[in-house]
PDB file of C-alpha atoms in Angstrom:
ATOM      1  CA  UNK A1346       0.000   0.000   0.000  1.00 67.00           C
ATOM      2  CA  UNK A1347       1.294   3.151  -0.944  1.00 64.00           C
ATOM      3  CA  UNK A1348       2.332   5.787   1.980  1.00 90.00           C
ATOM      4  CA  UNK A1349       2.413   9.417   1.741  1.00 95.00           C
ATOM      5  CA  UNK A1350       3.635  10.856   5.341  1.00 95.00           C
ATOM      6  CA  UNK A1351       2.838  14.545   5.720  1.00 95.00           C
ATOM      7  CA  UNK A1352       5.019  15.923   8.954  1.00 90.00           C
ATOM      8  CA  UNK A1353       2.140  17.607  10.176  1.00 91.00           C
ATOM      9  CA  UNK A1354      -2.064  17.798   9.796  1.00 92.00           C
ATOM     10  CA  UNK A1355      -2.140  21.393  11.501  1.00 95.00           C
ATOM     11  CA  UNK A1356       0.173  24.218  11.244  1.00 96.00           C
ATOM     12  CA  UNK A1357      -0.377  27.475  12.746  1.00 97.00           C
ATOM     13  CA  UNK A1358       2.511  30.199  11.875  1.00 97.00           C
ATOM     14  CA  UNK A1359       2.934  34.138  11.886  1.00 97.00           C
ATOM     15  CA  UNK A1360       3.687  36.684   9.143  1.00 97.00           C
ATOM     16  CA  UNK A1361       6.954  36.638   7.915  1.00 97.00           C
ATOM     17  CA  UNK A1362       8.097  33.531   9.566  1.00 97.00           C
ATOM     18  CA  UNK A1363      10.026  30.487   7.435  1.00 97.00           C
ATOM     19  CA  UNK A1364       7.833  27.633   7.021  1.00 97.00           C
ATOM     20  CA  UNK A1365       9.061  23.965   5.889  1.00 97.00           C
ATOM     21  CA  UNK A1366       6.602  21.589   5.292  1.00 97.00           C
ATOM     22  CA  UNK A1367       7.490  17.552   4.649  1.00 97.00           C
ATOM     23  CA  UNK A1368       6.652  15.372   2.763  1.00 97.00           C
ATOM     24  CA  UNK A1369       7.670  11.644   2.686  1.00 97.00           C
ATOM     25  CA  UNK A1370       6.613   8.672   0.569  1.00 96.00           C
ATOM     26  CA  UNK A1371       7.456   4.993   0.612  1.00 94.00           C
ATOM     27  CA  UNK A1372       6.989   3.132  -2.640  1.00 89.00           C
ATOM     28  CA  UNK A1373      10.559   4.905  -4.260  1.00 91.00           C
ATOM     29  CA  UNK A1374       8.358   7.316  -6.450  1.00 90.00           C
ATOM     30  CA  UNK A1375       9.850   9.257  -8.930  1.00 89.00           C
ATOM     31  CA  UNK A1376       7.252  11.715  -9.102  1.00 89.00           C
ATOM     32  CA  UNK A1377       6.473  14.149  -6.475  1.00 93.00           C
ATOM     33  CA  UNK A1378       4.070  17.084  -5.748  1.00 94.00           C
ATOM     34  CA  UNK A1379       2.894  19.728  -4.040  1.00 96.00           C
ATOM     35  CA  UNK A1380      -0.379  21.045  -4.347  1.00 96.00           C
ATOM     36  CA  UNK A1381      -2.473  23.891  -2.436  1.00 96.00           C
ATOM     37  CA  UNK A1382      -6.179  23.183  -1.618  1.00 94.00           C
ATOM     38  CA  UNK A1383      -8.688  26.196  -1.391  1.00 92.00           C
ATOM     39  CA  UNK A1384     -12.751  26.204  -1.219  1.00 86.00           C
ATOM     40  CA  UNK A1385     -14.049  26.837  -4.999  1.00 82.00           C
ATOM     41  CA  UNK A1386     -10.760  26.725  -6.261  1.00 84.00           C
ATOM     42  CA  UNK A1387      -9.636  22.833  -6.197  1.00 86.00           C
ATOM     43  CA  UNK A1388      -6.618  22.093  -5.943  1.00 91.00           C
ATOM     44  CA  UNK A1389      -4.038  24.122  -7.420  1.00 92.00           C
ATOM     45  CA  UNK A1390       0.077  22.897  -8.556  1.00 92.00           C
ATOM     46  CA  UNK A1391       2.581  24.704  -6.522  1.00 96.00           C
ATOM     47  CA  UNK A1392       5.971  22.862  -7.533  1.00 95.00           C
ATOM     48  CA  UNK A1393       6.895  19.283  -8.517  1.00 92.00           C
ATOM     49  CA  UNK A1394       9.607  17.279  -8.902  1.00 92.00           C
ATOM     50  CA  UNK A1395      10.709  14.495 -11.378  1.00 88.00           C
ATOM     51  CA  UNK A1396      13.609  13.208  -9.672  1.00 88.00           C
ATOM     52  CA  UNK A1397      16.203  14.289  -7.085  1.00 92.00           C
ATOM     53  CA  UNK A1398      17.515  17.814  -6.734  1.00 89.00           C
ATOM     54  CA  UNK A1399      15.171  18.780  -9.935  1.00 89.00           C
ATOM     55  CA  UNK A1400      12.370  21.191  -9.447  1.00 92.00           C
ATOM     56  CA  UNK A1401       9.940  22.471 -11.797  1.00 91.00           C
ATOM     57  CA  UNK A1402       7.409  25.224 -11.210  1.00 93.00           C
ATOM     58  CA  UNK A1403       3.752  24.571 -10.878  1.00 91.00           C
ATOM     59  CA  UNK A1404       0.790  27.235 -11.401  1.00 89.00           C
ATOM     60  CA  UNK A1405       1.197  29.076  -8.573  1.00 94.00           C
ATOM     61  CA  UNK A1406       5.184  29.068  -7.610  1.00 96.00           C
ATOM     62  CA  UNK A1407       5.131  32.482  -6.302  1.00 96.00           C
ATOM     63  CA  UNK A1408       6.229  32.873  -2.760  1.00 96.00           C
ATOM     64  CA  UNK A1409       7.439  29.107  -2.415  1.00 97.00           C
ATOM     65  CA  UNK A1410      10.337  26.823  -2.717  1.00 97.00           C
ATOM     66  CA  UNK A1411      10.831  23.132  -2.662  1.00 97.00           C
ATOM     67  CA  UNK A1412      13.555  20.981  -2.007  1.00 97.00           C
ATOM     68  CA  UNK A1413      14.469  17.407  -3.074  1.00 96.00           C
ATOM     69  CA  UNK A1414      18.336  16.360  -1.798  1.00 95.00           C
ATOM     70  CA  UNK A1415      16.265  12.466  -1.628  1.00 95.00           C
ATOM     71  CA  UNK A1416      14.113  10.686  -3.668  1.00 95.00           C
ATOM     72  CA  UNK A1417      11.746   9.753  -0.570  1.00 96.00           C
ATOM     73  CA  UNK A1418      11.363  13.263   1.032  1.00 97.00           C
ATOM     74  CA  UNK A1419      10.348  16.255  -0.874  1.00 97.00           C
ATOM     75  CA  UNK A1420      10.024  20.054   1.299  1.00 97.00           C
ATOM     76  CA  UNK A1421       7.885  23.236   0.631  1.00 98.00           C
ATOM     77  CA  UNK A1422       9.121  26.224   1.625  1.00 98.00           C
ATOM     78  CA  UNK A1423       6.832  29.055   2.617  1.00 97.00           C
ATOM     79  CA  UNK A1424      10.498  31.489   2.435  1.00 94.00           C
ATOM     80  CA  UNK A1425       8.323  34.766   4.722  1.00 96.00           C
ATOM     81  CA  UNK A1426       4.674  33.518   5.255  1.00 97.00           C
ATOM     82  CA  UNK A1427       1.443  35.439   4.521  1.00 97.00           C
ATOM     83  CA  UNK A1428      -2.049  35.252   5.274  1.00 97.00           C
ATOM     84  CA  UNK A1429      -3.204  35.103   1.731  1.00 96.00           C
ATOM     85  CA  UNK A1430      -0.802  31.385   1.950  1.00 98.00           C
ATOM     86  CA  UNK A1431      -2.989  29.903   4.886  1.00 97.00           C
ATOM     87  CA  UNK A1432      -4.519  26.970   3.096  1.00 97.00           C
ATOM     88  CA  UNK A1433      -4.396  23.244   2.761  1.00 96.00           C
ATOM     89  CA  UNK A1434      -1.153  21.788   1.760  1.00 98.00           C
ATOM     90  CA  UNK A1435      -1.594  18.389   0.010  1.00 97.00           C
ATOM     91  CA  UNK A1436       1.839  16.625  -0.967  1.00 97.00           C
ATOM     92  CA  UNK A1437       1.362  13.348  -3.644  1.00 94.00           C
ATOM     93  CA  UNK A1438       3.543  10.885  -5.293  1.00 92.00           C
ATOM     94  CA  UNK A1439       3.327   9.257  -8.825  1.00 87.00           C
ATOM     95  CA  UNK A1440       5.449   6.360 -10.197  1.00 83.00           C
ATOM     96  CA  UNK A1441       6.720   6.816 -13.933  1.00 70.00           C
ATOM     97  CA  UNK A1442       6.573   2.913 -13.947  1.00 59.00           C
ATOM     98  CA  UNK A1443       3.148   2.448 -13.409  1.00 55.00           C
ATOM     99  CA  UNK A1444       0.807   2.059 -17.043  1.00 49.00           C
ATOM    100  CA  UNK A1445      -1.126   5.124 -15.624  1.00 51.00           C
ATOM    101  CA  UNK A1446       1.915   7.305 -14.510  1.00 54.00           C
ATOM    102  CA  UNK A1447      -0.270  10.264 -13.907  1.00 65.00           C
ATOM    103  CA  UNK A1448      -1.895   8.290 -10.647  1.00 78.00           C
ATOM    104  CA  UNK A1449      -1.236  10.158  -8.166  1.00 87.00           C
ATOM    105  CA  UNK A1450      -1.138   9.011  -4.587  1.00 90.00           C
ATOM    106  CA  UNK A1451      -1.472  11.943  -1.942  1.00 93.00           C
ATOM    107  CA  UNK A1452      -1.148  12.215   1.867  1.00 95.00           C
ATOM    108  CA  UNK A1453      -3.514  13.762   4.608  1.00 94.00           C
ATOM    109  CA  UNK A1454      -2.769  17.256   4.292  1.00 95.00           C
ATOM    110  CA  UNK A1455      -1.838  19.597   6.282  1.00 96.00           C
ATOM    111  CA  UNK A1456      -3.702  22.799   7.273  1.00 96.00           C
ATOM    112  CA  UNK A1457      -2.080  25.808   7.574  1.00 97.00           C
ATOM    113  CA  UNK A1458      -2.881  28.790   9.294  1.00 97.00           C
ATOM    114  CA  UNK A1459      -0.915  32.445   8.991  1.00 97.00           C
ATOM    115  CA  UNK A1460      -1.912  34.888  11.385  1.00 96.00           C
TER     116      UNK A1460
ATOM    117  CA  UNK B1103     -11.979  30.625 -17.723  1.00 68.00           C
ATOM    118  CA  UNK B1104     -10.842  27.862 -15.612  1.00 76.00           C
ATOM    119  CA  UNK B1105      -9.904  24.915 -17.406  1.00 86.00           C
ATOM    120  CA  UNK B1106     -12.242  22.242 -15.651  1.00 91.00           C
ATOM    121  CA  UNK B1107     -15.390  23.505 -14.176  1.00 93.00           C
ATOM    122  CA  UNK B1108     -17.336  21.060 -11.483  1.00 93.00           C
ATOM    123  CA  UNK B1109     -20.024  22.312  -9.670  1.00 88.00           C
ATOM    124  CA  UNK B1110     -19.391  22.818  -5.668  1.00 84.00           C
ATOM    125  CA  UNK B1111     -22.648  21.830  -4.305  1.00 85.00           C
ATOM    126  CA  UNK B1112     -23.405  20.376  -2.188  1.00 92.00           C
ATOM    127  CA  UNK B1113     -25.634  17.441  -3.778  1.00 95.00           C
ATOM    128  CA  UNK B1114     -27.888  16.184  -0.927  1.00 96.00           C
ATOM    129  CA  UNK B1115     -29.519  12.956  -1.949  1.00 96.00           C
ATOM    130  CA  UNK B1116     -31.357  10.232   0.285  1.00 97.00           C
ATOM    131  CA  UNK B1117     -29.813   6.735   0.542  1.00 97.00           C
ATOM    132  CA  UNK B1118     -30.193   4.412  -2.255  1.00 97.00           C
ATOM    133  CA  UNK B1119     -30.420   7.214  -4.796  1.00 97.00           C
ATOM    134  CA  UNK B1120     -27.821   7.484  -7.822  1.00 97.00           C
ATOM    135  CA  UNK B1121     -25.820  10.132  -7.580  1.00 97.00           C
ATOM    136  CA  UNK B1122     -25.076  11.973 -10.651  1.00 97.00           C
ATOM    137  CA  UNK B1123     -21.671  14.605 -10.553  1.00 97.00           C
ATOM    138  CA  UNK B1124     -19.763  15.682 -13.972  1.00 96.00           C
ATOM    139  CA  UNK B1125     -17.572  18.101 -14.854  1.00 96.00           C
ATOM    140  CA  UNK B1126     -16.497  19.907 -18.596  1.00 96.00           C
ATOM    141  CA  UNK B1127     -13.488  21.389 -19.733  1.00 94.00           C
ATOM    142  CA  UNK B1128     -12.188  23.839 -22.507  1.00 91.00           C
ATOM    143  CA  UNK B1129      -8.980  21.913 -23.798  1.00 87.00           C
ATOM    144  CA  UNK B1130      -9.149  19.497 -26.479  1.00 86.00           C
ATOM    145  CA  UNK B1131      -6.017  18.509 -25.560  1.00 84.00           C
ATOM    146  CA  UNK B1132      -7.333  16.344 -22.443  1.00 86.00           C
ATOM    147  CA  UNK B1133      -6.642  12.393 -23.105  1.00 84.00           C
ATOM    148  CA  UNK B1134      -6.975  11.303 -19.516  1.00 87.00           C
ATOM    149  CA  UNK B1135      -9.652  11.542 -17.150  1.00 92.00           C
ATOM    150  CA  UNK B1136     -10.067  10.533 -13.389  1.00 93.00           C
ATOM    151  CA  UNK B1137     -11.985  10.815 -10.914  1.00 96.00           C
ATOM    152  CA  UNK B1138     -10.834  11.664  -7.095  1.00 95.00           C
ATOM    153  CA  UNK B1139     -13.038  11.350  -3.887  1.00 96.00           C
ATOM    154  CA  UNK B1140     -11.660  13.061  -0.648  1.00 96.00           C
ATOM    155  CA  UNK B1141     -13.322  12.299   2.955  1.00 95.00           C
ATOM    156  CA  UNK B1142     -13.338  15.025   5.510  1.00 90.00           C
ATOM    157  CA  UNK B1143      -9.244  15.596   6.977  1.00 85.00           C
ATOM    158  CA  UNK B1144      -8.338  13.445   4.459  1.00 89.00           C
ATOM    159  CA  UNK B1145      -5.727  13.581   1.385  1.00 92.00           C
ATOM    160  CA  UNK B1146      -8.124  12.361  -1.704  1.00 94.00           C
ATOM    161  CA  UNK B1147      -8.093   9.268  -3.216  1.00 92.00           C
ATOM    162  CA  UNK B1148      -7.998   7.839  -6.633  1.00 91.00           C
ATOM    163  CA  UNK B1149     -11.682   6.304  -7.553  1.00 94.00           C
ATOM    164  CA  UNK B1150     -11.388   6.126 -11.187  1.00 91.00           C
ATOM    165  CA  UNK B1151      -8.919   6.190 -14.279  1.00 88.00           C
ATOM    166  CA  UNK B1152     -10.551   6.565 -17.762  1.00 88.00           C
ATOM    167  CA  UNK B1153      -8.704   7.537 -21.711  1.00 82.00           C
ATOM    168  CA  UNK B1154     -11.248   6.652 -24.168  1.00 77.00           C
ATOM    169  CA  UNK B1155     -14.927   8.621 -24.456  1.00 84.00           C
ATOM    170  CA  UNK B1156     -16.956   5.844 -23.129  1.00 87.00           C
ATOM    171  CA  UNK B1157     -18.175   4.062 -20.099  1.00 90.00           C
ATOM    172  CA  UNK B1158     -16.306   2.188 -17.553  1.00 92.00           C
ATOM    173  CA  UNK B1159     -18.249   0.854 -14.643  1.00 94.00           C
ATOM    174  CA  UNK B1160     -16.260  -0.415 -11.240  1.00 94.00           C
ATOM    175  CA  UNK B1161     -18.970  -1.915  -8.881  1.00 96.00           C
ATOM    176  CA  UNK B1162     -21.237   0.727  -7.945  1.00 97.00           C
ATOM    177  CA  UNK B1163     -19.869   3.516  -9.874  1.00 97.00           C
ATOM    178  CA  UNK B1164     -19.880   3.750 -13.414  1.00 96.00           C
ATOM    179  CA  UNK B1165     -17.265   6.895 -15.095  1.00 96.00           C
ATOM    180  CA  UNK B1166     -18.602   8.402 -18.666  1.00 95.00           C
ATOM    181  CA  UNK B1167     -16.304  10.554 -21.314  1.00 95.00           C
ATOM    182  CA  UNK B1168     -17.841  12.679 -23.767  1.00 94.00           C
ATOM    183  CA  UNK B1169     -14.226  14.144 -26.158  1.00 91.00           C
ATOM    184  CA  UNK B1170     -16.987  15.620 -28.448  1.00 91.00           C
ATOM    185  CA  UNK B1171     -18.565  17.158 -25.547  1.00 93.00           C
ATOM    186  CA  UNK B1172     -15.877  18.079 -23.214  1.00 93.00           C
ATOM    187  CA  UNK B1173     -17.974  16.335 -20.443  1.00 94.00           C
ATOM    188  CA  UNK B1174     -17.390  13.669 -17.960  1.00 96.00           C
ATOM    189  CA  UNK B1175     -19.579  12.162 -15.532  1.00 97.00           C
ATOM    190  CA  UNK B1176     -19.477   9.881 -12.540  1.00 97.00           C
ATOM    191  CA  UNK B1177     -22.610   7.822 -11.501  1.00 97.00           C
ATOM    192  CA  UNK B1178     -22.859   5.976  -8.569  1.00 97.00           C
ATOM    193  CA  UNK B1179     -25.666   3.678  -7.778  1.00 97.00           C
ATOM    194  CA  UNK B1180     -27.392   2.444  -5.002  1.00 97.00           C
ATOM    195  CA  UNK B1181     -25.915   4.956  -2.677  1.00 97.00           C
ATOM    196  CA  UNK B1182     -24.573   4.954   0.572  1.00 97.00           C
ATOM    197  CA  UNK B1183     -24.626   6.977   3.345  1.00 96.00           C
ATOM    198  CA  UNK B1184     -20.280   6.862   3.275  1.00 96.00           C
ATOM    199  CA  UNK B1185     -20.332   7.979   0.101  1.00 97.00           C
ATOM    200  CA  UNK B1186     -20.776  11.495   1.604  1.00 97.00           C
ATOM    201  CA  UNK B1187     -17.372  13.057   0.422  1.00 97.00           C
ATOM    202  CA  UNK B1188     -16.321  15.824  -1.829  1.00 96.00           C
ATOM    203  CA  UNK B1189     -15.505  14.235  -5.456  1.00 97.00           C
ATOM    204  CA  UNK B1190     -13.211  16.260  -7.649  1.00 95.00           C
ATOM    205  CA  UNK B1191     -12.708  15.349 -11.165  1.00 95.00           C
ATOM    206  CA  UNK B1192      -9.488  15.561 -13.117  1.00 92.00           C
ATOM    207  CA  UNK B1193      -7.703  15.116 -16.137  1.00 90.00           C
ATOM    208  CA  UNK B1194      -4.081  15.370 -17.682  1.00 84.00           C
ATOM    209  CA  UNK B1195      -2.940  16.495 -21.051  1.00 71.00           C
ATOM    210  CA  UNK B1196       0.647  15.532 -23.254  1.00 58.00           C
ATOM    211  CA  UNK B1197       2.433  18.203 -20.807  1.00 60.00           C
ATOM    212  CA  UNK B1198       1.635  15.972 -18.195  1.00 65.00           C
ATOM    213  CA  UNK B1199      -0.356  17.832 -15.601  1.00 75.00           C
ATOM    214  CA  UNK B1200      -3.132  17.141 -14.031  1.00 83.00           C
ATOM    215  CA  UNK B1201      -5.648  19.602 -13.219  1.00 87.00           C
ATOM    216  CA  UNK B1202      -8.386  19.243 -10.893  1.00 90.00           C
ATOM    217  CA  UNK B1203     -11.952  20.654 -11.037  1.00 92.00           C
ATOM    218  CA  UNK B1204     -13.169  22.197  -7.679  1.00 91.00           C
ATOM    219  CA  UNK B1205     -15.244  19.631  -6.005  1.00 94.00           C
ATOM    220  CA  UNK B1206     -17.980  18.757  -5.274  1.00 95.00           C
ATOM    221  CA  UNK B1207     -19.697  17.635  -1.944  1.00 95.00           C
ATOM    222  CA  UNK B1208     -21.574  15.177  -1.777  1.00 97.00           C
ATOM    223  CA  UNK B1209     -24.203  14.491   1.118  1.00 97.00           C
ATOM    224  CA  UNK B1210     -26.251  11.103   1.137  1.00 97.00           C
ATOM    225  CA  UNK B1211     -28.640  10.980   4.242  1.00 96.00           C
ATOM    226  CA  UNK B1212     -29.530   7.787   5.764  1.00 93.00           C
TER     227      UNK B1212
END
């Protein structure tokens, strides 16, 4: 069964603080993800990554950063938080192996809250 | 415009009823469609994988394509009252994105 570890469900940070946020999956997926969940908006590509220490910008990069220095553990970085980022982080993993490659597998989330 | 439109609800329907959700989309260039249900606190989950315009059925739920259209559909019969979940459509192109419609909540009452 495929695992998707997010290091935590609820975050609650201030403006202008660094944020990391972790992500870890167990089935040695290439593919990794990180997406941003809002009401009426779905969910919306932040950064991915294709294999270690590459990066490639999603629909909505601004104000983030992601790391990838191992192929199980991929990192969003909210570099000076803002309210208008407090949302629902969802991280997911794909394998480039599987006949349907775009399956994507995606952990619990995790809520987070800028005040 | 957004790319994939999917109505946010919430659909109320009583136990037993089918429930009927879709979802259309503006680029042609869409070959693969799925369909994603997410519980309450939860991370969502992959319910079903289509390509071709067509049915495919899976137990109680049954995905439709429509290229010609733009349109896809999920049906699912006979249902329950844990099928109360938010189900968000999605679909992928050649660039190899997926992009997700917003939801929609679904409420079956016992």
């Amino acid at each position: 069964d495929v695992k998707v570890t997010q290091s935590s469900r609820y975050l609650v940070k201030r403006t202008g603080e660094k944020v990391f946020l972790e992500c870890v999956q167990d089935m040695d997926h290439e593919n990794m993800f990180w997406y941003r969940q809002d009401p009426g908006l779905g969910l919306r590509l932040i950064y991915f990554s294709y294999d270690v220490k590459m990066k490639e910008k999603g629909d909505i990069p601004e104000g983030y950063s992601v790391s990838r220095e191992k192929k199980e553990r991929f990192s969003l970085i909210l570099e000076s938080a803002s309210t208008n980022q407090t949302s629902m982080y969802l991280c997911a993993s794909s394998s480039a192996r599987d006949t349907y490659q775009e399956t994507q597998y995606f952990g619990p989330g995790t809520r987070l809250l800028v005040l | 415009q957004k790319e994939v439109e999917q109505d946010p609800g919430p659909l109320s329907v009583p136990e037993g009823a089918i429930v009927s959700l879709n979802c259309t989309y503006s680029n042609s260039a869409f070959q693969y469609f799925m369909w994603y249900r997410q519980y309450s606190r939860k991370g969502p989950e992959l319910l079903m994988y289509t390509y071709s315009s067509g049915n495919k059925e899976d137990g109680r739920f049954t995905a439709q394509v429509d290229k010609s259209s733009k349109y896809i559909s999920l049906f699912i019969r006979d249902s329950q009252p844990s099928d109360s979940a938010t189900y968000l459509c999605a679909m992928i192109g050649s660039w190899g994105k997926l992009q997700f419609g917003a939801g929609t909540q679904v409420v079956v009452t016992p």
